[in-house]
C-alpha positions as MATLAB code, in Angstrom:
seq = 'MTSQPPSPPTQPEQPAEAVPTCYRHPGRETWVRCQRCDRPICPDCMRDAAVGFQCPECVAQGNQGFRQARSTFGGQVVGTPYVTWAILAINVLVFGAQYLVPAVTGALQMWPAGVAVFGDYYRLVSAAFVHAGVFHILFNCWALYVVGPYLERAFGHVRYTALYLVSAVGGSVLSLWLDPLGQPTVGASGAIFGLFGAVFVVGRKLNMDVRGIAMLIVINLVITFVFPGISWTGHVGGLITGSVLAGAMAYAPKNNRTLWQVLAIAGALAVLAVLVMARTSAILSSI';
ca = [
     138.315  323.629   32.944;
     135.374  321.772   33.915;
     132.678  322.027   30.970;
     128.853  320.822   30.995;
     127.683  318.109   28.831;
     125.832  319.274   26.266;
     122.034  318.283   27.366;
     119.636  315.813   25.715;
     117.068  316.958   22.638;
     113.750  317.634   24.253;
     111.263  314.400   23.084;
     107.998  315.540   21.759;
     104.812  315.089   24.056;
     103.199  311.803   23.596;
      99.452  311.808   23.707;
      97.272  309.874   26.947;
      95.939  307.095   25.823;
      92.122  307.169   25.306;
      90.222  305.355   28.233;
      87.780  302.643   26.956;
      84.387  302.577   27.604;
      82.089  299.772   27.916;
      80.313  299.199   24.452;
      77.004  298.659   26.154;
      77.210  301.583   28.591;
      79.130  304.120   26.290;
      79.646  307.156   29.822;
      81.668  304.132   32.090;
      85.211  304.048   31.559;
      86.380  300.279   32.516;
      89.614  298.074   31.238;
      87.956  294.948   31.574;
      87.691  292.776   28.075;
      85.491  290.053   26.895;
      87.591  286.639   26.798;
      85.704  285.740   23.754;
      85.136  289.130   21.778;
      87.847  291.277   23.463;
      85.413  294.257   23.646;
      85.279  296.831   26.715;
      82.781  296.008   29.400;
      81.701  297.596   32.742;
      81.066  295.669   36.230;
      77.255  295.663   35.222;
      77.919  293.657   31.674;
      80.788  291.234   33.703;
      79.531  287.526   33.187;
      82.041  284.786   35.127;
      83.384  282.383   32.910;
      85.823  279.290   33.566;
      88.497  282.351   32.770;
      87.670  286.037   33.358;
      84.534  287.812   32.451;
      82.473  287.974   29.089;
      79.775  289.735   27.973;
      76.210  288.881   28.408;
      76.133  288.275   24.503;
      78.630  286.145   24.351;
      77.262  284.399   27.291;
      74.148  284.079   25.676;
      75.149  282.391   22.145;
      77.357  280.397   24.516;
      74.471  278.715   25.920;
      72.388  278.044   22.914;
      74.789  275.392   22.395;
      73.750  273.581   25.560;
      70.326  271.717   26.154;
      68.732  271.779   29.557;
      68.798  268.515   31.497;
      65.400  266.879   31.488;
      63.949  264.265   33.596;
      63.267  260.861   32.544;
      60.091  261.879   31.414;
      60.447  265.392   30.221;
      59.626  267.446   33.066;
      62.788  269.830   34.711;
      65.172  267.895   36.721;
      64.144  267.493   40.246;
      66.979  267.992   43.139;
      64.722  268.159   46.121;
      61.214  267.012   45.922;
      59.648  269.936   46.742;
      55.631  269.359   45.683;
      56.035  265.869   48.340;
      56.564  267.360   50.745;
      54.700  270.561   50.603;
      51.712  267.930   50.380;
      52.617  266.067   53.744;
      52.533  269.384   55.244;
      49.514  270.317   54.385;
      48.306  266.861   54.909;
      49.437  267.696   58.651;
      48.275  271.362   58.803;
      44.986  270.140   58.230;
      44.764  267.024   60.134;
      45.762  269.627   63.148;
      42.708  271.631   61.936;
      40.082  268.958   62.041;
      41.760  267.871   65.710;
      41.306  271.762   66.866;
      38.299  272.408   64.626;
      36.083  269.351   63.945;
      33.693  271.540   61.453;
      36.657  271.716   59.578;
      35.922  267.967   58.492;
      32.366  268.489   57.303;
      33.340  271.179   55.038;
      35.966  269.717   53.227;
      35.312  266.408   52.849;
      33.633  264.554   49.840;
      30.166  264.403   49.848;
      28.363  263.516   47.174;
      24.961  265.234   47.775;
      27.154  268.486   48.800;
      28.451  268.257   45.048;
      25.679  267.814   42.843;
      23.216  269.425   44.940;
      24.828  272.462   46.520;
      27.383  272.574   43.992;
      30.683  272.569   46.256;
      32.553  271.236   43.333;
      35.790  272.085   45.508;
      35.089  269.030   47.498;
      36.577  266.771   44.750;
      39.990  268.090   45.322;
      39.850  268.860   49.034;
      38.741  265.940   50.363;
      42.344  264.302   49.358;
      43.700  266.795   52.306;
      41.666  265.244   55.198;
      41.580  262.009   57.262;
      39.256  260.185   59.232;
      42.237  259.506   62.413;
      45.615  259.011   62.724;
      46.426  255.704   61.606;
      44.938  257.008   58.133;
      46.887  259.953   57.895;
      49.590  258.251   58.813;
      49.563  255.498   55.966;
      49.021  257.632   53.384;
      51.692  260.034   54.646;
      53.960  257.018   54.396;
      52.997  255.932   50.991;
      53.258  259.350   49.691;
      57.029  259.648   51.781;
      58.088  256.260   49.932;
      56.848  256.432   45.951;
      56.548  260.492   45.896;
      59.784  261.715   45.517;
      60.547  258.757   42.834;
      57.744  259.800   40.860;
      58.355  263.342   41.337;
      61.595  263.628   39.971;
      60.703  260.828   37.251;
      57.647  263.842   35.761;
      59.182  266.351   37.476;
      57.466  269.271   39.792;
      54.509  270.092   37.417;
      53.710  266.745   35.701;
      54.031  265.070   39.234;
      51.608  267.713   40.991;
      49.026  267.263   37.760;
      49.273  262.931   38.216;
      48.372  263.852   42.384;
      45.707  265.801   41.808;
      43.990  264.153   38.561;
      44.086  260.873   40.468;
      42.425  262.562   43.833;
      39.489  263.881   41.964;
      39.409  260.689   39.526;
      38.939  258.574   42.833;
      36.189  261.487   44.146;
      34.530  261.335   40.589;
      33.827  257.400   41.012;
      32.747  258.231   44.910;
      30.159  260.562   42.920;
      29.273  258.052   40.903;
      28.512  255.062   43.265;
      28.539  256.165   46.739;
      25.358  256.975   48.230;
      24.693  260.646   48.050;
      24.504  260.811   51.708;
      27.831  259.010   52.239;
      31.103  261.409   52.894;
      34.503  259.941   52.528;
      37.564  261.826   53.477;
      41.207  261.028   52.755;
      44.114  260.731   50.419;
      43.963  257.414   49.319;
      42.635  257.721   45.748;
      45.718  260.111   45.174;
      48.011  257.655   47.147;
      46.350  254.924   44.803;
      46.890  256.931   41.789;
      50.584  256.961   42.203;
      51.062  253.249   42.670;
      49.299  252.815   39.678;
      51.687  255.118   38.054;
      54.912  253.602   39.877;
      53.861  250.230   37.762;
      53.421  252.456   34.642;
      56.557  253.746   35.162;
      58.484  250.240   35.782;
      57.092  248.560   32.591;
      58.237  251.356   30.518;
      61.510  251.625   31.994;
      61.917  247.983   32.052;
      61.943  247.475   36.057;
      61.001  244.477   37.905;
      57.351  245.789   38.817;
      56.416  242.708   41.184;
      56.879  244.258   44.079;
      54.344  247.486   43.496;
      51.973  245.305   42.026;
      51.727  242.917   45.099;
      51.444  246.219   46.929;
      48.400  247.504   44.791;
      46.841  243.772   45.125;
      46.981  243.752   49.118;
      45.847  247.405   49.286;
      42.774  246.645   47.104;
      42.124  243.100   49.610;
      42.064  245.409   52.722;
      39.663  248.123   50.683;
      37.277  245.332   50.020;
      37.749  243.476   53.106;
      37.695  245.609   55.856;
      34.137  247.871   56.177;
      34.066  251.564   56.153;
      36.734  251.976   53.442;
      35.960  253.679   50.246;
      36.796  251.186   47.435;
      35.105  254.086   45.158;
      37.743  256.454   45.826;
      40.812  253.791   46.040;
      39.806  252.321   42.591;
      38.770  255.974   40.971;
      42.133  256.979   41.866;
      44.236  253.747   40.694;
      42.485  253.669   36.878;
      42.754  257.557   36.628;
      46.303  257.400   37.821;
      47.571  254.530   35.567;
      45.819  255.865   32.591;
      47.114  259.677   33.050;
      50.807  258.267   33.887;
      50.480  255.664   30.988;
      49.573  258.766   28.708;
      52.435  260.901   30.025;
      55.305  258.042   30.059;
      54.704  256.703   26.871;
      54.160  260.101   24.828;
      55.616  260.343   22.023;
      59.642  262.075   22.076;
      59.007  264.475   19.960;
      56.990  267.473   21.060;
      56.304  265.280   24.172;
      55.738  268.269   26.364;
      52.338  268.886   23.937;
      51.568  265.403   24.180;
      51.105  265.532   27.772;
      49.514  268.616   28.333;
      47.201  267.625   25.821;
      46.564  264.178   28.179;
      46.506  266.281   31.582;
      43.470  268.642   29.618;
      42.060  265.319   28.468;
      41.612  263.501   31.670;
      40.249  267.073   33.177;
      37.363  267.457   30.869;
      36.495  263.667   30.624;
      36.482  263.830   34.519;
      34.219  267.427   34.094;
      32.190  265.463   31.741;
      31.208  262.538   34.215;
      30.910  265.099   36.998;
      28.227  266.767   34.856;
      26.776  263.696   34.097;
      26.339  262.800   37.577;
      25.189  266.114   39.053;
      22.155  265.933   36.094;
      21.272  262.829   36.506;
      20.888  263.786   40.908;
      18.762  266.990   40.151;
      16.878  265.413   37.721;
      15.823  262.676   40.531;
      14.838  264.916   42.735;
];
């Protein structure tokens, strides 16, 4: 006679494990946890880490220990010199517009009477984007292509843009003071000479050999004064302005460097504005 083995005792039923929910979104279930604090996080809160994922708070805390990389003189690190390429593109586009619509030149050129008498202050900047011919724009664009990226990487996008535009205005301001009222001038040469001066200043600051850029400046100044039809005021004004502003930014104290550089740019603009107002008043009072 056979017999059945005794039945095993009935095991008590185990309670189901609760599904964890995101610590930031309690309504979302998740089995993923932050690798640093071990709190559950949903897909919206996951941040890629070296291993697994981290929550936003742990990522923020980790980033506080890292300083953002800066350029040589305090700006953001520049990978591609976008400002230089943008200025080159604007020069080419404006030159094309000059070719198609000749009136563009007259509307944008630096004209002392237009600034002082008619209040066309925009000419102080716009003149740096119009040119007198193919050779003129080719030389200026070549010079910008050579020195622009170097300075943009040294100062960062914003400081470099300020250096270029303030140098251009400096050249126009000296033209306003010393050129005849009816004599128009065009070209980015004032800004380019400002960049030349900035390269010299930066080279001196970094203890580099500056004989090459010094020779380039001297040669271009000789050409400026020897050949007729070239605005020496725009060149010299840009050279002085760019050199002084670059010096102020390059030699700014490392403590609060950004503040000192902003003050230098604002101060340069203030001085130029005062010069423009003084010259405008003198011209209007003489009419």
